[in-house]
Amino acid sequence: MKKRNSLGEQKNTVQAQPIDQELCSCRQEEPTDCTMQTKNRKKWSLKRKIVTASVSVVLVLILAGFFIFQYLLAGLKTKPITAQPQELEVDSSVAEKSKEYKIINIALFGVDSRDYDKNEGRSDSIMILSVDQKNNTLKLTSILRDSKVHIDGYGEEKIAHAYAYGGPELAIKTLNDNFHLDIQDYATVNFAGLANVIDAVGGIDIEITEAERQQINLNANSDGLHAEVVTSSGLVHLNGAQATAYARIRNIDSDNARADRQKKVLACMLENVKTLSVTEYPNLLRTVLPLVETSLSYTDIIGFAPMLLNELPLVQHSIPSEEDHAVGGGNPWVWNFDLDAAADRLHTFIYEDESTESSSAFSEEE
């Protein structure tokens, strides 16, 4: 029995050796093609999940941004220009030059209508904003409202009357016709709500003379602004009502000085906008947009917004300028000057000149 058991154990031992070797060899085998494909599928599946999740997040952010933007711009009144470029007297050669220089010229009009829903009447303020996308520069040209120009269908008139006669389209046509420009878009701001906008940006700090201080207090009382009395001259902080009264001063000096005051108020407001936090933008937009009418599309506005909010240089010019030697007089009272020469200087300013603000000098005839 013992011998049989020994032999049996020997047999078992001999038989067990191949099994153990076989198992070991199985563990050391290289991965099969099937195994590699399974692993690759898992890797690609993970990548697809990551990409899909990323795309989904981006789409959600884009949609959220779109709806937020639509909500914030809900109060903006858009009114596209229906007239064709030739009807607006767009100078085709200037349009090509603007395209080459990547400059967009936009007409800015300021009216003072107590009815917020109607931006009608004469344009108290006329400006041309030149957006230089190539050099990241903003150029602002103010045109005195009493400048004598040709208005189609009305003859020689004050340029401010064009807006009253035919709205923004006739006003744009008048600018293009007299100064050989390519303007096709505009924005009109109702000054009646200017006080609220200035308050929304925290008021403005500005230098005023003693004569201006007195006029601010007079204008505030007569225009129903109910502003607090300004007690000192020099560098002062003005709230919305006080700053609006300042912008409306017209009795102590020239029409040009009045335009300069309006430009100062606008420049101060833009500077203050740059200091606002993102959380303050919605309140500002809700205040500003009901006062604005524009032909610009939402896409245009989105494109301009980064430039307007950045620290871009704002260069200014006036028409008539000192070189125009404008003479004031007549009945009705107007500024007389060489329009073609003024147009040449304006083109130099917009397309070539990088100088600082132009000064103005005038003489008057009774």
Coordinates of C-alpha atoms in Angstrom, one line a residue:
M1 CA 0.0 0.0 0.0
K2 CA 2.7 2.4 0.9
K3 CA 4.4 1.7 -2.4
R4 CA 1.2 2.3 -4.3
N5 CA 0.7 5.6 -2.4
S6 CA 4.2 6.7 -3.2
L7 CA 3.7 6.0 -6.8
G8 CA 0.3 7.6 -6.8
E9 CA 1.7 10.8 -5.2
Q10 CA 4.6 10.7 -7.7
K11 CA 2.1 10.4 -10.6
N12 CA 0.1 13.3 -9.2
T13 CA 3.2 15.4 -8.8
V14 CA 4.3 14.6 -12.3
Q15 CA 0.9 15.4 -13.7
A16 CA 0.6 18.7 -11.7
Q17 CA 3.8 20.2 -13.1
P18 CA 2.5 20.8 -16.7
I19 CA -0.7 22.4 -15.3
D20 CA 1.2 25.0 -13.2
Q21 CA 3.5 25.8 -16.2
E22 CA 0.5 26.2 -18.4
L23 CA -1.2 28.6 -16.0
C24 CA 2.0 30.7 -15.7
S25 CA 2.4 30.9 -19.4
C26 CA -1.2 32.1 -19.7
R27 CA -0.6 34.9 -17.3
Q28 CA 2.5 36.1 -19.3
E29 CA 0.7 36.1 -22.7
E30 CA 0.8 39.4 -24.7
P31 CA -2.6 41.3 -24.9
T32 CA -4.7 40.2 -27.9
D33 CA -6.0 42.6 -30.6
C34 CA -9.4 42.3 -29.1
T35 CA -8.2 43.4 -25.7
M36 CA -6.4 46.5 -27.2
Q37 CA -9.5 47.5 -29.2
T38 CA -11.6 47.3 -26.0
K39 CA -9.1 49.6 -24.2
N40 CA -9.0 52.1 -27.1
R41 CA -12.8 52.2 -27.3
K42 CA -12.8 53.1 -23.6
K43 CA -10.3 55.8 -24.1
W44 CA -12.2 57.3 -27.1
S45 CA -15.4 57.0 -25.2
L46 CA -13.9 59.1 -22.3
K47 CA -12.6 61.7 -24.8
R48 CA -16.0 62.0 -26.4
K49 CA -17.6 62.5 -23.1
I50 CA -15.2 65.2 -22.2
V51 CA -15.6 67.0 -25.6
T52 CA -19.3 66.7 -25.5
A53 CA -19.5 68.1 -21.9
S54 CA -17.2 71.0 -22.9
V55 CA -19.2 71.8 -26.0
S56 CA -22.4 71.7 -23.9
V57 CA -21.0 74.1 -21.4
V58 CA -19.9 76.5 -24.1
L59 CA -23.3 76.4 -25.8
V60 CA -25.1 77.0 -22.5
L61 CA -22.8 80.0 -21.8
I62 CA -23.4 81.4 -25.3
L63 CA -27.2 81.0 -25.0
A64 CA -27.1 82.5 -21.5
G65 CA -25.1 85.4 -22.7
F66 CA -27.4 85.9 -25.6
F67 CA -30.5 86.0 -23.5
I68 CA -28.9 88.3 -20.9
F69 CA -27.8 90.6 -23.7
Q70 CA -31.3 90.6 -25.2
Y71 CA -32.7 91.4 -21.8
L72 CA -30.3 94.2 -21.1
L73 CA -31.0 95.7 -24.6
A74 CA -34.7 95.3 -24.4
G75 CA -35.2 99.1 -23.9
L76 CA -33.2 100.1 -26.9
K77 CA -35.1 101.6 -29.8
T78 CA -33.7 100.4 -33.1
K79 CA -34.8 102.1 -36.3
P80 CA -32.8 100.9 -39.4
I81 CA -32.0 103.4 -42.2
T82 CA -34.2 102.5 -45.2
A83 CA -32.6 104.9 -47.6
Q84 CA -29.9 103.6 -50.0
P85 CA -26.3 104.9 -49.8
Q86 CA -26.8 107.1 -52.9
E87 CA -30.0 108.6 -51.4
L88 CA -27.9 109.5 -48.3
E89 CA -25.4 111.2 -50.5
V90 CA -22.7 108.7 -49.4
D91 CA -19.4 109.6 -51.1
S92 CA -18.3 106.3 -52.7
S93 CA -14.6 107.2 -52.8
V94 CA -14.7 108.1 -49.1
A95 CA -16.6 104.8 -48.3
E96 CA -13.7 102.9 -50.0
K97 CA -11.2 104.9 -48.0
S98 CA -13.0 104.1 -44.8
K99 CA -13.0 100.4 -45.7
E100 CA -9.3 100.5 -46.3
Y101 CA -8.5 102.4 -43.1
K102 CA -11.1 100.3 -41.1
I103 CA -12.9 103.4 -39.9
I104 CA -16.6 103.7 -39.3
N105 CA -18.3 107.1 -39.1
I106 CA -21.5 107.4 -37.1
A107 CA -23.7 110.4 -36.7
L108 CA -24.6 111.3 -33.1
F109 CA -27.6 113.6 -32.5
G110 CA -28.8 115.1 -29.2
V111 CA -32.4 116.3 -29.0
D112 CA -34.2 117.7 -25.9
S113 CA -37.7 116.3 -26.0
R114 CA -39.8 115.9 -22.9
D115 CA -41.6 113.0 -24.6
Y116 CA -39.1 110.0 -24.2
D117 CA -41.0 108.1 -26.9
K118 CA -40.4 110.7 -29.5
N119 CA -36.9 111.9 -30.4
E120 CA -38.1 114.8 -32.4
G121 CA -37.3 118.4 -32.9
R122 CA -34.1 120.2 -33.8
S123 CA -30.8 118.5 -32.9
D124 CA -29.2 120.6 -30.2
S125 CA -26.0 118.6 -30.5
I126 CA -24.5 117.2 -33.7
M127 CA -21.4 115.0 -33.6
I128 CA -19.6 112.5 -35.8
L129 CA -18.0 109.6 -34.0
S130 CA -15.2 108.0 -36.0
V131 CA -14.3 104.5 -34.8
D132 CA -10.8 103.7 -35.9
Q133 CA -10.6 99.9 -35.6
K134 CA -7.2 99.7 -37.1
N135 CA -5.5 102.0 -34.6
N136 CA -8.0 101.5 -31.7
T137 CA -8.8 105.2 -31.5
L138 CA -12.0 107.2 -31.2
K139 CA -12.4 110.5 -32.9
L140 CA -15.2 112.9 -32.0
T141 CA -16.1 115.9 -34.2
S142 CA -18.7 118.3 -33.0
I143 CA -20.5 120.5 -35.6
L144 CA -22.0 123.7 -34.3
R145 CA -25.8 123.7 -34.7
D146 CA -25.9 127.2 -36.1
S147 CA -23.5 126.3 -39.0
K148 CA -25.0 127.4 -42.3
V149 CA -25.2 124.5 -44.7
H150 CA -27.3 123.3 -47.7
I151 CA -30.3 121.1 -46.7
D152 CA -31.8 119.2 -49.6
G153 CA -35.3 120.6 -50.4
Y154 CA -34.9 123.6 -48.0
G155 CA -31.9 125.5 -49.3
E156 CA -29.4 127.3 -47.0
E157 CA -30.3 126.7 -43.4
K158 CA -28.9 126.0 -39.9
I159 CA -27.7 122.5 -39.8
A160 CA -29.7 121.8 -36.7
H161 CA -32.9 122.2 -38.7
A162 CA -32.2 119.1 -40.9
Y163 CA -33.2 116.7 -38.1
A164 CA -36.4 118.6 -37.5
Y165 CA -37.3 118.7 -41.2
G166 CA -36.6 115.0 -42.0
G167 CA -35.3 113.1 -39.0
P168 CA -32.0 111.2 -38.9
E169 CA -32.1 110.3 -42.6
L170 CA -32.1 114.0 -43.8
A171 CA -29.7 114.9 -41.1
I172 CA -27.2 112.2 -42.2
K173 CA -27.7 113.2 -45.9
T174 CA -27.0 116.8 -44.9
L175 CA -23.7 115.8 -43.2
N176 CA -22.6 113.6 -46.2
D177 CA -23.6 116.3 -48.7
N178 CA -21.8 119.2 -47.1
F179 CA -18.7 117.4 -45.7
H180 CA -18.3 114.6 -48.3
L181 CA -18.7 111.8 -45.9
D182 CA -19.9 108.2 -45.9
I183 CA -22.2 108.1 -42.8
Q184 CA -24.9 105.4 -42.9
D185 CA -25.7 104.9 -39.2
Y186 CA -26.7 107.2 -36.3
A187 CA -27.6 107.3 -32.7
T188 CA -29.9 109.9 -31.2
V189 CA -29.9 110.6 -27.5
N190 CA -32.7 112.4 -25.7
F191 CA -31.1 115.0 -23.4
A192 CA -34.3 115.2 -21.4
G193 CA -33.1 112.1 -19.5
L194 CA -29.5 113.0 -19.3
A195 CA -29.6 113.7 -15.6
N196 CA -30.6 110.2 -14.8
V197 CA -27.8 108.8 -16.9
I198 CA -25.2 111.0 -15.2
D199 CA -26.5 109.9 -11.8
A200 CA -26.2 106.3 -12.9
V201 CA -22.4 106.7 -13.5
G202 CA -21.9 108.6 -10.2
G203 CA -22.0 112.2 -11.4
I204 CA -19.0 114.0 -12.9
D205 CA -16.0 116.0 -11.7
I206 CA -15.5 119.1 -13.8
E207 CA -13.9 122.6 -13.8
I208 CA -16.4 125.4 -14.0
T209 CA -16.1 129.2 -14.0
E210 CA -18.0 131.5 -11.7
A211 CA -20.2 132.6 -14.7
E212 CA -20.9 128.9 -15.4
R213 CA -21.8 128.3 -11.7
Q214 CA -24.4 131.0 -11.8
Q215 CA -25.9 129.8 -15.0
I216 CA -26.1 126.2 -13.7
N217 CA -28.2 127.4 -10.8
L218 CA -30.4 129.5 -13.2
N219 CA -30.8 126.7 -15.7
A220 CA -31.7 124.2 -13.0
N221 CA -34.5 126.4 -11.7
S222 CA -35.9 127.4 -15.1
D223 CA -35.7 123.9 -16.7
G224 CA -37.5 122.1 -13.8
L225 CA -34.4 120.0 -12.9
H226 CA -34.7 120.8 -9.2
A227 CA -30.9 120.7 -8.7
E228 CA -29.1 121.5 -5.5
V229 CA -27.4 124.9 -5.6
V230 CA -23.8 124.8 -6.8
T231 CA -21.9 126.9 -4.2
S232 CA -18.4 127.2 -5.6
S233 CA -16.5 127.4 -8.9
G234 CA -13.3 125.6 -9.9
L235 CA -13.2 121.8 -9.7
V236 CA -16.6 120.6 -8.5
H237 CA -18.6 117.4 -8.4
L238 CA -21.9 117.7 -10.3
N239 CA -24.8 115.4 -10.0
G240 CA -27.1 114.6 -13.0
A241 CA -29.4 117.7 -12.7
Q242 CA -26.4 120.0 -12.2
A243 CA -24.4 118.6 -15.1
T244 CA -27.4 118.8 -17.4
A245 CA -27.9 122.4 -16.5
Y246 CA -24.2 122.9 -17.2
A247 CA -24.5 121.3 -20.7
R248 CA -27.5 123.6 -21.5
I249 CA -25.6 126.9 -20.8
R250 CA -25.9 129.1 -23.9
N251 CA -26.1 132.8 -22.7
I252 CA -22.7 133.6 -21.4
D253 CA -20.5 132.9 -24.4
S254 CA -20.5 131.3 -27.9
D255 CA -22.3 128.3 -29.5
N256 CA -18.8 126.7 -29.7
A257 CA -18.3 127.0 -26.0
R258 CA -21.6 125.3 -25.4
A259 CA -20.6 122.5 -27.7
D260 CA -17.3 122.2 -25.8
R261 CA -19.2 121.9 -22.5
Q262 CA -21.3 119.1 -24.0
K263 CA -18.2 117.3 -25.1
K264 CA -16.7 117.6 -21.7
V265 CA -19.8 116.1 -20.0
L266 CA -19.7 113.2 -22.5
A267 CA -16.0 112.6 -22.0
C268 CA -16.4 112.6 -18.2
M269 CA -19.4 110.2 -18.5
L270 CA -17.3 107.8 -20.7
E271 CA -14.5 107.8 -18.2
N272 CA -16.8 107.0 -15.3
V273 CA -18.4 104.1 -17.3
K274 CA -15.0 102.5 -17.5
T275 CA -14.7 102.5 -13.7
L276 CA -18.1 100.8 -13.1
S277 CA -18.2 97.2 -12.0
V278 CA -19.9 94.5 -14.1
T279 CA -22.8 94.4 -11.6
E280 CA -23.5 98.1 -12.2
Y281 CA -23.9 97.7 -16.0
P282 CA -27.5 96.5 -15.9
N283 CA -28.7 99.5 -14.0
L284 CA -26.8 101.8 -16.4
L285 CA -28.3 100.2 -19.5
R286 CA -31.8 100.3 -18.1
T287 CA -31.3 104.0 -17.6
V288 CA -29.6 104.9 -20.9
L289 CA -31.3 102.7 -23.5
P290 CA -34.8 104.2 -23.2
L291 CA -33.3 107.5 -24.2
V292 CA -31.5 106.2 -27.3
E293 CA -32.7 105.5 -30.8
T294 CA -30.2 104.0 -33.3
S295 CA -29.9 102.3 -36.6
L296 CA -27.1 100.1 -35.3
S297 CA -27.9 96.4 -35.0
Y298 CA -27.2 94.3 -31.9
T299 CA -24.2 92.8 -33.7
D300 CA -22.8 96.2 -34.4
I301 CA -23.2 97.2 -30.7
I302 CA -21.5 94.1 -29.5
G303 CA -18.6 94.8 -31.8
F304 CA -18.2 98.4 -30.6
A305 CA -18.7 97.7 -26.9
P306 CA -15.2 96.4 -26.1
M307 CA -13.6 99.5 -27.7
L308 CA -15.9 102.0 -25.9
L309 CA -15.2 100.4 -22.5
N310 CA -11.4 100.1 -22.9
E311 CA -8.9 102.9 -22.2
L312 CA -8.9 104.2 -25.8
P313 CA -7.7 107.7 -26.6
L314 CA -10.5 110.1 -27.5
V315 CA -9.4 112.8 -29.9
Q316 CA -11.7 115.8 -30.6
H317 CA -12.2 118.3 -33.4
S318 CA -14.8 121.1 -34.0
I319 CA -16.5 122.5 -37.1
P320 CA -16.0 125.3 -37.7
S321 CA -12.4 125.3 -36.4
E322 CA -10.0 128.1 -35.9
E323 CA -8.7 127.7 -39.4
D324 CA -12.2 128.1 -40.9
H325 CA -12.3 131.8 -39.8
A326 CA -16.1 131.5 -39.3
V327 CA -18.1 134.7 -39.2
G328 CA -21.3 134.9 -37.3
G329 CA -24.3 137.1 -38.2
G330 CA -27.4 137.5 -40.3
N331 CA -31.1 136.9 -39.7
P332 CA -31.5 134.2 -38.6
W333 CA -28.1 134.2 -37.0
V334 CA -25.7 131.6 -38.5
W335 CA -22.0 130.7 -38.7
N336 CA -20.7 131.4 -42.3
F337 CA -17.5 129.6 -43.4
D338 CA -16.0 127.7 -46.4
L339 CA -17.6 124.3 -46.2
D340 CA -15.2 122.6 -48.7
A341 CA -12.2 123.8 -46.8
A342 CA -13.8 122.6 -43.5
A343 CA -14.5 119.2 -45.1
D344 CA -10.9 118.9 -46.2
R345 CA -9.7 119.6 -42.6
L346 CA -12.2 117.1 -41.3
H347 CA -10.9 114.4 -43.6
T348 CA -7.4 115.1 -42.5
F349 CA -8.5 114.7 -38.9
I350 CA -10.4 111.5 -39.4
Y351 CA -8.0 109.7 -41.8
E352 CA -4.6 111.2 -41.2
D353 CA -4.2 113.6 -38.3
E354 CA -3.3 112.3 -34.8
S355 CA -3.2 115.7 -33.1
T356 CA -5.0 116.8 -30.1
E357 CA -8.3 118.7 -29.9
S358 CA -8.7 121.5 -32.3
S359 CA -9.4 125.0 -31.0
S360 CA -11.9 127.5 -32.4
A361 CA -12.0 131.2 -32.9
F362 CA -14.8 133.2 -34.2
S363 CA -15.9 136.8 -35.1
E364 CA -19.4 138.1 -35.0
E365 CA -21.2 140.6 -37.2
E366 CA -24.3 142.3 -36.1

